[in-house]
Amino acid sequence: EAGVAQSPRYKIIEKRQSVAFWCNPISGHATLYWYQQILGQGPKLLIQFQNNGVVDDSQLPKDRFSAERLKGVDSTLKIQPAKLEDSAVYLCASSSHRGTSGGAGDTGELFFGEGSRLTVL
Amino acid sequence: AQSVAQPEDQVNVAEGNPLTVKCTYSVSGNPYLFWYVQYPNRGLQFLLKYITGDNLVKGSYGFEAEFNKSQTSFHLKKPSALVSDSALYFCAVRAPAENTGFQKLVFGTGTRLLVSP
């Protein structure tokens, strides 16, 4: 079974430029997550999709970050314009559970991609 | 709000010795707890989880974790450490997403494990 695919693995840009990251989740996984991991910190959820609908974007800086998951499969995360503090690893994850607590088949674990490392100069 | 705390930034242990990486949690209701490992320049890999049942949970690579409700802890353990276990370890808890019935994982700040030969 193929894992979560992300690209690019590395990106270096200057501040105020834009960047986009792509994620293809595990086939059949309804839930897709974008996490931001700043060096020395734990991953922080930016946005969560259930199929092609957003269920949580409370920590997404909406003035500069956007994400979409057209057709409920792959997803794109965009930053425009980038700031120095956006330097981080952007992790995409997917899961098969429907999001509700408990329930049969709700294993709860997330499967992560390798991440996209962004450096803003 | 649901949260986890990892009080140690780094744990050092000699190869062959037992290791413990600590995690405490704060949740309302029954906790769903997870451990993930991250190797350099890699994504997070699932190690184990506690949903319900036995307090001692066994996972990948010989790791196990003990759920202790009275101490609100979920410490990661391994009887005999390997140099290859050196990595960054994250504890996580399931938490409800904002204003919806959906769940998300909230991660701790991570603990770096260094196993010396």
mmCIF file of C-alpha atoms in Angstrom, chain B residues 6-11 20-22 109-112:
data_model
loop_
_atom_site.group_PDB
_atom_site.id
_atom_site.type_symbol
_atom_site.label_atom_id
_atom_site.label_comp_id
_atom_site.label_asym_id
_atom_site.label_seq_id
_atom_site.Cartn_x
_atom_site.Cartn_y
_atom_site.Cartn_z
ATOM 1 C CA GLN B 6 6.454 15.921 27.675
ATOM 2 C CA PRO B 7 8.561 17.233 30.535
ATOM 3 C CA GLU B 8 11.942 16.124 29.178
ATOM 4 C CA ASP B 9 13.521 17.726 26.130
ATOM 5 C CA GLN B 10 16.069 14.935 25.943
ATOM 6 C CA VAL B 11 16.611 11.498 27.428
ATOM 7 C CA THR B 20 11.375 5.635 29.634
ATOM 8 C CA VAL B 21 10.039 8.690 27.848
ATOM 9 C CA LYS B 22 7.459 10.534 29.919
ATOM 10 C CA THR B 109 6.612 19.203 22.167
ATOM 11 C CA GLY B 110 8.633 16.039 21.694
ATOM 12 C CA THR B 111 11.474 14.312 23.529
ATOM 13 C CA ARG B 112 14.781 13.564 21.876
#
